[in-house]
GROMACS .gro file of C-alpha atoms in nm:
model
  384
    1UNK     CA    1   6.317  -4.248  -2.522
    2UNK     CA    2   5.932  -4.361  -2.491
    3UNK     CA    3   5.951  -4.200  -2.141
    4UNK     CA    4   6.103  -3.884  -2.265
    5UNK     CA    5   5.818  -3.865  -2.578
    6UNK     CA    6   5.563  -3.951  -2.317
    7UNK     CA    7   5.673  -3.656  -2.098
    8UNK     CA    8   5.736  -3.391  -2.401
    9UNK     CA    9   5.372  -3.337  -2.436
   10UNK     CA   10   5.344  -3.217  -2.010
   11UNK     CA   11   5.647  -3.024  -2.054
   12UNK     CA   12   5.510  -2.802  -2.356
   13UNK     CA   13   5.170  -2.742  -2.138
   14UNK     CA   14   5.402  -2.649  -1.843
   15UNK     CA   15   5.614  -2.395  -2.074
   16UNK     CA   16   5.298  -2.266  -2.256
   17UNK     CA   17   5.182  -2.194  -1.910
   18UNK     CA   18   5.484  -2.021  -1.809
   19UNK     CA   19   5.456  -1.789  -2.087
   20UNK     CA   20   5.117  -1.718  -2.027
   21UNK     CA   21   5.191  -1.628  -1.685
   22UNK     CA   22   5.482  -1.426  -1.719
   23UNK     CA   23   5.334  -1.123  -1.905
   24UNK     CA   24   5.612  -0.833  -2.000
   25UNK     CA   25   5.573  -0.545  -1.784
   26UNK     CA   26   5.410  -0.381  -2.115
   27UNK     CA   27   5.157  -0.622  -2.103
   28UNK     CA   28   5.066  -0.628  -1.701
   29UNK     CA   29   5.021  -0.197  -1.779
   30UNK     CA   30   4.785  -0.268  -2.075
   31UNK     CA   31   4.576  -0.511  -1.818
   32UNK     CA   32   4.574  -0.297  -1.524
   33UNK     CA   33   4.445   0.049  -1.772
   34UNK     CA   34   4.202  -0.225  -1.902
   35UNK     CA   35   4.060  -0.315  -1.581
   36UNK     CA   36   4.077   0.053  -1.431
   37UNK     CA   37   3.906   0.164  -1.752
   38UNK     CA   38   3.606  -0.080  -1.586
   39UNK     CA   39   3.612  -0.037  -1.283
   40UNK     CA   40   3.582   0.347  -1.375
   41UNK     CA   41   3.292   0.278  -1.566
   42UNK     CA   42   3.108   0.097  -1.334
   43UNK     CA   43   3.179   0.352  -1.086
   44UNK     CA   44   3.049   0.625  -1.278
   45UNK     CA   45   2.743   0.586  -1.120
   46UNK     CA   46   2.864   0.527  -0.819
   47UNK     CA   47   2.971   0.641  -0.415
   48UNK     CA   48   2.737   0.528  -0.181
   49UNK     CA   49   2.512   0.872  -0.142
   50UNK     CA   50   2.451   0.812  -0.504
   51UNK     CA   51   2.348   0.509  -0.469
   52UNK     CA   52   2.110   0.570  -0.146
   53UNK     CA   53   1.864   0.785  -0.067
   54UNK     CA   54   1.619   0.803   0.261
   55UNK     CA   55   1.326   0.963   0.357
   56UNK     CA   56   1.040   0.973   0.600
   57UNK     CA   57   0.688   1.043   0.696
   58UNK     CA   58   0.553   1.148   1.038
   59UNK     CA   59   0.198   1.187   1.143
   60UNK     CA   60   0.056   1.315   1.432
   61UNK     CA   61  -0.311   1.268   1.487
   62UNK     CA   62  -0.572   1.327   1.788
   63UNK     CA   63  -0.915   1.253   1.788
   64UNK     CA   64  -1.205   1.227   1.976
   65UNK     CA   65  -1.581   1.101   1.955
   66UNK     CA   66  -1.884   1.205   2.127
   67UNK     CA   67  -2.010   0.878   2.228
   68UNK     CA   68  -1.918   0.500   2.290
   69UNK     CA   69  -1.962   0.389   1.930
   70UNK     CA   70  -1.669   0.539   1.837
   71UNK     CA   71  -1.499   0.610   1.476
   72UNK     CA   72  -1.208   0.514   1.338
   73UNK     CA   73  -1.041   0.360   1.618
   74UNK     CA   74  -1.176   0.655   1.887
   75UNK     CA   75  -1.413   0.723   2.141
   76UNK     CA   76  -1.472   0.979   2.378
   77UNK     CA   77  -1.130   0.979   2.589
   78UNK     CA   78  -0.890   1.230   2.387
   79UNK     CA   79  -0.640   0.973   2.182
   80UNK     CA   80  -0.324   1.086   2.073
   81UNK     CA   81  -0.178   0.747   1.965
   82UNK     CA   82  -0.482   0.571   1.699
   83UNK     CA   83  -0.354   0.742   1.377
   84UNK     CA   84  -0.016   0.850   1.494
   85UNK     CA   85   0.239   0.680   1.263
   86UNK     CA   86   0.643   0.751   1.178
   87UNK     CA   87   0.756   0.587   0.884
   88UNK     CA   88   1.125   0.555   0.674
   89UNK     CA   89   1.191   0.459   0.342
   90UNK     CA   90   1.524   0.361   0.169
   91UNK     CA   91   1.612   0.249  -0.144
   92UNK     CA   92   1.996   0.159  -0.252
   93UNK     CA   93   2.043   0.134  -0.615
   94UNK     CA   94   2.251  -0.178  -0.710
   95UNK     CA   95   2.286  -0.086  -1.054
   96UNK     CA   96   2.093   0.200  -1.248
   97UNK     CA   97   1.779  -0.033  -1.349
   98UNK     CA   98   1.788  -0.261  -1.028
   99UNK     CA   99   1.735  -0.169  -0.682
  100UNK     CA  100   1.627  -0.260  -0.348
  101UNK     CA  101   1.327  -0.074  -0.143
  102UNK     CA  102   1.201  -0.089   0.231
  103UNK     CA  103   0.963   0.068   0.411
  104UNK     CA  104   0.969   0.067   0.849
  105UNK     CA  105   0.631   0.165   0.996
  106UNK     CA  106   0.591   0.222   1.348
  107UNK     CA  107   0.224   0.308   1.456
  108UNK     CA  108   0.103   0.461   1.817
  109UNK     CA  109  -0.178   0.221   1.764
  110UNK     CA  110   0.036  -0.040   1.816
  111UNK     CA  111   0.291   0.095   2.095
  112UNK     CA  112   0.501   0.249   1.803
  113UNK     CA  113   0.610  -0.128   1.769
  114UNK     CA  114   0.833  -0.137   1.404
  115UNK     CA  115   0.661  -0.304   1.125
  116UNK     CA  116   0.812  -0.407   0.755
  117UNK     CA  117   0.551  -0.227   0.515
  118UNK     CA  118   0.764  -0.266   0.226
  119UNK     CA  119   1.081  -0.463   0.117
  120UNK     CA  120   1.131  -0.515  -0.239
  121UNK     CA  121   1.413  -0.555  -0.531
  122UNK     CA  122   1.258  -0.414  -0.849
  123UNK     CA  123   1.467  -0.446  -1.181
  124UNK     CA  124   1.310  -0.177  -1.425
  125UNK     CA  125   1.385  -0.307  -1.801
  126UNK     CA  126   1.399   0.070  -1.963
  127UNK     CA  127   1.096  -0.008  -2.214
  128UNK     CA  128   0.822   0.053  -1.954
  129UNK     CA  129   0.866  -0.271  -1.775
  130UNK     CA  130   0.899  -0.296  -1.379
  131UNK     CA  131   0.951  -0.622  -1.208
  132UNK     CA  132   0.961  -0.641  -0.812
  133UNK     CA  133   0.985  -0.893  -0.572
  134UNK     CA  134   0.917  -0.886  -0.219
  135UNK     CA  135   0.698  -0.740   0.040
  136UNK     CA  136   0.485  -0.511  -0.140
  137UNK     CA  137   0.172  -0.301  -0.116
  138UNK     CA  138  -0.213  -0.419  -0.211
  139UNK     CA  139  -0.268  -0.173  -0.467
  140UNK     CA  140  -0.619  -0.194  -0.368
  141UNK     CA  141  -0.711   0.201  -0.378
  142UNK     CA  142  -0.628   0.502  -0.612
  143UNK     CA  143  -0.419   0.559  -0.278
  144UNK     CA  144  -0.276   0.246  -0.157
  145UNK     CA  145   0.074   0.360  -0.253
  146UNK     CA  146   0.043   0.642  -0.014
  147UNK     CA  147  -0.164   0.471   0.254
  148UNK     CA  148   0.055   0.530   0.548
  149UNK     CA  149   0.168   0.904   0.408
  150UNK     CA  150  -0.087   1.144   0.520
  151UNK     CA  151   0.071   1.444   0.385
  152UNK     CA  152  -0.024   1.287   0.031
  153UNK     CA  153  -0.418   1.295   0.120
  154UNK     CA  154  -0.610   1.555   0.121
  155UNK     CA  155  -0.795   1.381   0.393
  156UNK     CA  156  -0.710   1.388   0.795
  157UNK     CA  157  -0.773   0.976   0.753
  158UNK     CA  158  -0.905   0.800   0.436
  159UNK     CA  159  -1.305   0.740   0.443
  160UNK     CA  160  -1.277   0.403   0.656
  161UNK     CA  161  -1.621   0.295   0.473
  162UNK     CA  162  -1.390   0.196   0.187
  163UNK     CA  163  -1.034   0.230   0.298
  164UNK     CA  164  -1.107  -0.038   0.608
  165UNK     CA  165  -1.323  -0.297   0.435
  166UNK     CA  166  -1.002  -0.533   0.350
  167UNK     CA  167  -0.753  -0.545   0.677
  168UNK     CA  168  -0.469  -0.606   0.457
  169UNK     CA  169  -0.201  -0.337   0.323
  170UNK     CA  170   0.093  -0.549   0.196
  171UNK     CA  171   0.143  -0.941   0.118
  172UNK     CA  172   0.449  -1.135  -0.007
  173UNK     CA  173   0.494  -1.194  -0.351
  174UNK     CA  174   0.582  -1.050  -0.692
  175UNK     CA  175   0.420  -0.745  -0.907
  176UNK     CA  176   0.521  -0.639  -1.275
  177UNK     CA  177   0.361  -0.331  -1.340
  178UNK     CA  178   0.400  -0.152  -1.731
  179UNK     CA  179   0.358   0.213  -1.788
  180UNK     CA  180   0.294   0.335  -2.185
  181UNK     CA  181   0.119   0.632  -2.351
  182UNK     CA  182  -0.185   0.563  -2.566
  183UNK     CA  183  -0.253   0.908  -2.763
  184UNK     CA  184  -0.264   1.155  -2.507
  185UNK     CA  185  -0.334   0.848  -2.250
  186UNK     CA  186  -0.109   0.795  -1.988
  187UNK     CA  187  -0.162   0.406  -1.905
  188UNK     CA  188  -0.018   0.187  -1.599
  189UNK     CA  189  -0.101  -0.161  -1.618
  190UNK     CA  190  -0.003  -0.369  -1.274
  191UNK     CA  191  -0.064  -0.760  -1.163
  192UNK     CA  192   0.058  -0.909  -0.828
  193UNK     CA  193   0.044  -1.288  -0.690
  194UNK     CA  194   0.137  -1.356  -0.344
  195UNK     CA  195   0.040  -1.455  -0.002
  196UNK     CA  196   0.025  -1.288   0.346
  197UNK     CA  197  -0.012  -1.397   0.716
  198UNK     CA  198  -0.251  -1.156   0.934
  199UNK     CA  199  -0.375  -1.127   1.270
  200UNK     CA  200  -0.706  -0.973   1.177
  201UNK     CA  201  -0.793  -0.878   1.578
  202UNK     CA  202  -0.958  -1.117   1.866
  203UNK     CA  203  -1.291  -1.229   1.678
  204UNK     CA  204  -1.084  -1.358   1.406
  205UNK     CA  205  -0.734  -1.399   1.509
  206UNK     CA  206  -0.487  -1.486   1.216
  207UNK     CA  207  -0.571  -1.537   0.879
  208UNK     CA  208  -0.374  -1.652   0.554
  209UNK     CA  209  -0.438  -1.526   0.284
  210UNK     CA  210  -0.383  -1.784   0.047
  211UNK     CA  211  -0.271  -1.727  -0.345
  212UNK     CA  212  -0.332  -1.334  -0.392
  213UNK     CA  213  -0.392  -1.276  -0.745
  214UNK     CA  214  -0.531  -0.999  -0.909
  215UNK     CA  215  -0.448  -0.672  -1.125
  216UNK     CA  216  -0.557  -0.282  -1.132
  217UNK     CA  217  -0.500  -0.057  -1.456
  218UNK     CA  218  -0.485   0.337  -1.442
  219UNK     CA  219  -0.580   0.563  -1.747
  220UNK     CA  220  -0.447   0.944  -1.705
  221UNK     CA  221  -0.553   1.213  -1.952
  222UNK     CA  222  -0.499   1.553  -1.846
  223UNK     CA  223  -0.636   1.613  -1.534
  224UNK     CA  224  -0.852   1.310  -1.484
  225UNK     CA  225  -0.730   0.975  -1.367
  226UNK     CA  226  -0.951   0.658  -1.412
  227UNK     CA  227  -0.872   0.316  -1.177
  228UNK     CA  228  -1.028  -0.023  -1.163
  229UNK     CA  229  -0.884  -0.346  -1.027
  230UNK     CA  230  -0.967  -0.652  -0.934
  231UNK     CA  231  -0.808  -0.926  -0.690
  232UNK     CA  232  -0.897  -1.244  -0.561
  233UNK     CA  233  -0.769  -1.460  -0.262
  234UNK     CA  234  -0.850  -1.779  -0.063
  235UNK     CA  235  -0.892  -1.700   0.343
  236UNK     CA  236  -0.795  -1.982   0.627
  237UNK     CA  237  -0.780  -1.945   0.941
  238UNK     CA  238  -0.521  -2.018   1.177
  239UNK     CA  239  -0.426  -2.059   1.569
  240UNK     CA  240  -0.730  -2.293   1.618
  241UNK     CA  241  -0.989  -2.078   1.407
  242UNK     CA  242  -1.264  -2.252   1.184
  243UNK     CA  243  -1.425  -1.927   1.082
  244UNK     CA  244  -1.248  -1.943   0.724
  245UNK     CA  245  -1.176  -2.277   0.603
  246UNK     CA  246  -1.069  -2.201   0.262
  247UNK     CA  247  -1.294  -1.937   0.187
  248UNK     CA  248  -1.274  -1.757  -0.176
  249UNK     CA  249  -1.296  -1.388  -0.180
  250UNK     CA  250  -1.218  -1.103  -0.412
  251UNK     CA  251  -1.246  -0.727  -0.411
  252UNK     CA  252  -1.347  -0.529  -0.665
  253UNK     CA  253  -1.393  -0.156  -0.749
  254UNK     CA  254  -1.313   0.123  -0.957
  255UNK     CA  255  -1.233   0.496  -0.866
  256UNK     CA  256  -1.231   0.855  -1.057
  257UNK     CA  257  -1.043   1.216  -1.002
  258UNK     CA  258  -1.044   1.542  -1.115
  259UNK     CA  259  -0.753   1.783  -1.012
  260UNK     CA  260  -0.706   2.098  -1.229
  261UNK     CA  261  -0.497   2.228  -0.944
  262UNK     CA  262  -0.777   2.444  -0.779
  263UNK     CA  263  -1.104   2.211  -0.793
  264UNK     CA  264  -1.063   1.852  -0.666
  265UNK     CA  265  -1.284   1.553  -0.672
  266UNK     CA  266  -1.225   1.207  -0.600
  267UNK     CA  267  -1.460   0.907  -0.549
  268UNK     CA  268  -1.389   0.561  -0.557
  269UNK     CA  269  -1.666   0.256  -0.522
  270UNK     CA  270  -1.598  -0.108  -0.413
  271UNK     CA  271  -1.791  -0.481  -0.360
  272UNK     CA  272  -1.621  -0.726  -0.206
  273UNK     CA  273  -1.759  -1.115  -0.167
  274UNK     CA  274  -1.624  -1.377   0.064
  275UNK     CA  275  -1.773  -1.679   0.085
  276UNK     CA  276  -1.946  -1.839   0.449
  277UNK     CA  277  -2.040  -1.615   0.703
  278UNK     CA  278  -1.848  -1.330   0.704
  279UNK     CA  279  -2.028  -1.014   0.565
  280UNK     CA  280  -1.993  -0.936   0.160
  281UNK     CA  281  -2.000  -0.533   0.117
  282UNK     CA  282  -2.085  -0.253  -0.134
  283UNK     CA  283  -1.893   0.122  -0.047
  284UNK     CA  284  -1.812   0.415  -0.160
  285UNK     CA  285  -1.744   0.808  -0.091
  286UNK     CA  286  -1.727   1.107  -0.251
  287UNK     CA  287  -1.498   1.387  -0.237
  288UNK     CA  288  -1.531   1.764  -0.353
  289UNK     CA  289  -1.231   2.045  -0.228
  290UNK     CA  290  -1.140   2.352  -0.357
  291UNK     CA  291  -0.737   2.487  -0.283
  292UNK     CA  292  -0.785   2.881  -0.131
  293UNK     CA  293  -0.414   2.961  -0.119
  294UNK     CA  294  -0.244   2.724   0.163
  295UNK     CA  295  -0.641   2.619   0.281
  296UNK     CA  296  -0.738   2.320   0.085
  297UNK     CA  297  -1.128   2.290   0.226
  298UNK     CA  298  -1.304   1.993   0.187
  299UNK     CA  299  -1.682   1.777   0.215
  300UNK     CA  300  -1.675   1.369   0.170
  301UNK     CA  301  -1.994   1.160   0.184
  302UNK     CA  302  -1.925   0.769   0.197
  303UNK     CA  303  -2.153   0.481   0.277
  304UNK     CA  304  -2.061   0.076   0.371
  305UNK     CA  305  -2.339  -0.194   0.383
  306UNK     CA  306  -2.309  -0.550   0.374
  307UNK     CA  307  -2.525  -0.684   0.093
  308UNK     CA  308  -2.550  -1.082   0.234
  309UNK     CA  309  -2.776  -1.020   0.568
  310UNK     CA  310  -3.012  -1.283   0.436
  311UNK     CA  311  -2.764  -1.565   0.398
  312UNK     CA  312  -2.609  -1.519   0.730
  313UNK     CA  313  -2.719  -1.734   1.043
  314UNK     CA  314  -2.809  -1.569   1.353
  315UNK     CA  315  -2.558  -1.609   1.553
  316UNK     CA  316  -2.351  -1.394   1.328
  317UNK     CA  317  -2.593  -1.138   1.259
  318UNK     CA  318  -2.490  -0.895   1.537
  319UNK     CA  319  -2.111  -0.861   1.458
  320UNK     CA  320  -2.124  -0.881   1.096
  321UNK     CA  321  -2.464  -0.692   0.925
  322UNK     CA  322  -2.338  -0.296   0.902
  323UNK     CA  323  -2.512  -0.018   0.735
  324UNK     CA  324  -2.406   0.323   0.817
  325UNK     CA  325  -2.355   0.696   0.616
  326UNK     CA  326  -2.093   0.904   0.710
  327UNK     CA  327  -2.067   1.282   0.662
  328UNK     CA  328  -1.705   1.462   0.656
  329UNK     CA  329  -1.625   1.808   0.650
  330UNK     CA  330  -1.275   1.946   0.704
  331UNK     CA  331  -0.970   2.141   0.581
  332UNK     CA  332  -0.620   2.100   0.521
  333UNK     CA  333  -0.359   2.388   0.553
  334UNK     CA  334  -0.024   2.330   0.393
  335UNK     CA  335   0.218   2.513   0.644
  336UNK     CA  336   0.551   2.450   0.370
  337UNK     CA  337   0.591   2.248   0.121
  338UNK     CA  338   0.638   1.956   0.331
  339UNK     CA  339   0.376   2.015   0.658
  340UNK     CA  340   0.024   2.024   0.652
  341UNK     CA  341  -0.223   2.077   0.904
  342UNK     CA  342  -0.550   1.883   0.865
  343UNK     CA  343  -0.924   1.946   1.079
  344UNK     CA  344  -1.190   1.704   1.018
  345UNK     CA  345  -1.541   1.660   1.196
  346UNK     CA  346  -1.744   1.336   1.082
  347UNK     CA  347  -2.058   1.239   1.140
  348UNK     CA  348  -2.198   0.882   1.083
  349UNK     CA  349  -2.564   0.774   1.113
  350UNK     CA  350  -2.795   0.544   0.947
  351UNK     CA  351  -2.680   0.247   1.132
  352UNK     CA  352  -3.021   0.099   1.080
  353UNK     CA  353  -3.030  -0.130   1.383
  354UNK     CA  354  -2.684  -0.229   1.328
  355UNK     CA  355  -2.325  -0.160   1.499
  356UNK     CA  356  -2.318   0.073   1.166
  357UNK     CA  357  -1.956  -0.200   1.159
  358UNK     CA  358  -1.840  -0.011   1.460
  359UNK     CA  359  -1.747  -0.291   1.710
  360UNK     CA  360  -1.780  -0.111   1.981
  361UNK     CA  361  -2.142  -0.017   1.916
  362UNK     CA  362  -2.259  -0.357   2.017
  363UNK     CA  363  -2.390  -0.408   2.417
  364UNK     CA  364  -2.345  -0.810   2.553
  365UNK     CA  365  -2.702  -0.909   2.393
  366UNK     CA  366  -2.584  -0.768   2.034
  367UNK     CA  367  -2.806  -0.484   2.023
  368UNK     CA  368  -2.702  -0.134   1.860
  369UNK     CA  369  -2.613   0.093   2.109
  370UNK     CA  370  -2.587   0.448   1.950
  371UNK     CA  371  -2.813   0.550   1.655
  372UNK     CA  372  -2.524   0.800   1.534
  373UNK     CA  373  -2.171   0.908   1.642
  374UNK     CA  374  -1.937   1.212   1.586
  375UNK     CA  375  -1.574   1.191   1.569
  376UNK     CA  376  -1.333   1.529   1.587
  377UNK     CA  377  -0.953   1.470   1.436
  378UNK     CA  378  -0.640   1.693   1.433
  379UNK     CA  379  -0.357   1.553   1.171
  380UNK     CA  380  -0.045   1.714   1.153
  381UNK     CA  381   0.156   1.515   0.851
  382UNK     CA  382   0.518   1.594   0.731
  383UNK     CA  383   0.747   1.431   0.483
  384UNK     CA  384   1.081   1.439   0.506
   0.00000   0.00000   0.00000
């Protein structure tokens, strides 16, 4: 009898369980319209083309200079490659607030090898809140988000005095970025921390860029947009290196445009500081273009000089004091709504006994060898 009341208690379990797992055929329907009912809803939103979308950028660029100095990467042998870029961009939506982003960059400058620009989940919280995580831009310039996407500048290249004064374009790390209206205000408010690993060319070889941190804000009223940020890293070198050994650094600068659809004018200014030898900068460039029909013509001027020349030793003098103006004038034709034709003759002087930060302007002794350089470039840009 104790064995039996000691047992009674198992059994009941056991039989409670049996009933619980031997549903009437009432019961199993009711589950599975339940659980269809779900799955339908979570499927409303839902087969794999909704979920995915692709696209691409192509850009085809030539350009030539009239001298040894050089300009943006050319010099006077016809170069069809320096510039030339293809790019694709996916995105796959894992829910409707949460999805996953990558960019693939190949560039002719660097034997079309494939590069990760982007790769990022961002979860977007529905009250103006975006979170992602990943590998994501520098949002450095009013257009860092289109750097590699020529079609979206009016420009056949960005003004390099600006747009090449931080070799960096994308670091690991985490952004949150919130977008409201103030009155008639459109504001976007953006901060980023990360890190990024890059090989900076021969002189300086890698670099790490240690603890990015810094934050831009954008005011929009009507057609005028207003942009400053500010961001601040730590540079060491690697493979060997001792030029940075744990340098601080940070960028600064603001930049303003005007589009009413017709007129446009952009300008943007910049300083940047980095501690040790390596050359602290002030830039900028102006903008003015007016849209004729499918001609969007176009005049830039932009100037770069390093502001630190008489805290830097000798030795270094050569390769890192620049000075140098720079004179654009081109035109952009928009062949459809998704090609565009660009024409752009530069002209830089001003150098002032510097390379004008054009390396190949230096001879073996350091000394300037041009006083002034022109560069001719031919962009055709699609999206797609």
């Amino acid at each position: 009898m104790k064995k039996a009341f000691i047992m009674l208690p198992l059994a009941a379990v056991c039989a409670s369980q049996f009933v619980m797992a031997a549903p009437t055929d009432s019961q199993r329907l009711a589950q599975l319209e339940q659980e269809l009912a779900m799955l339908q809803e979570e499927s409303s939103y839902d087969s794999l083309s909704d979920r995915m979308s692709i696209n691409g950028f192509f850009t085809g660029k030539v350009g030539v200079a009239n001298n040894d100095a050089g300009y943006n990467g050319y010099d006077k042998d016809a170069d069809f490659s320096e510039g030339s870029k293809l790019g694709l961009q996916g995105s796959f939506a894992l829910t409707e607030q949460t999805k996953i982003v990558a960019q693939l960059v190949a560039r002719g400058s660097d034997d079309w090898s494939t590069e990760m620009e982007w790769a990022f989940l961002s979860h977007d919280f529905d009250n103006g809140f975006v979170t992602r995580i990943g590998r994501l831009r520098v949002p450095l310039y009013m257009y860092s988000d289109y750097l590699e996407v020529g079609f979206a500048q009016p420009w056949a290249s960005p003004p390099s005095e600006l747009y090449s004064i931080v070799p960096l374009s994308s670091f690991d790390g985490v952004d949150a970025i919130y977008d409201f209206d103030m009155g008639d205000v459109a504001v976007t408010l953006q901060a980023s921390y990360g890190h990024a690993d890059r090989d900076t060319g021969a002189a300086l070889g890698e670099v790490d860029y240690k603890d990015i941190l810094g934050a831009s804000a954008s005011f929009a009223y009507e057609e005028w947009v207003f942009r400053t940020t500010y961001y601040q890293t730590t540079l060491d070198s690697k493979d060997g290196s001792t030029f940075f050994d744990e340098e601080d650094s940070y960028f600064a600068g603001v930049g303003l445009s005007y589009d009413n659809g017709s007129l446009l004018a952009i300008s943007e200014f910049a300083v940047s500081d980095v501690e040790g030898q390596y050359s602290d900068t002030e830039s900028g460039y102006i903008t003015l273009g007016y849209r004729i029909s499918d001609f969007t013509p176009y005049v830039t001027y932009a100037f770069l000089k390093t502001t630190d020349d008489s805290e830097r030793a000798l030795p270094y003098e050569p390769a890192f004091n620049w000075k140098r103006n720079a004179y654009s004038i081109g035109t952009r034709y928009d062949i459809s709504s998704n090609l565009a034709l660009k024409a752009d003759v530069t002209y830089a002087d001003g150098f002032d006994g510097t390379s004008g930060g054009l390396s190949s302007n230096l001879d073996s002794l350091g000394s300037q060898i041009n006083e002034d350089t022109i560069v001719y470039t031919v962009s055709f840009d699609a999206v797609f």
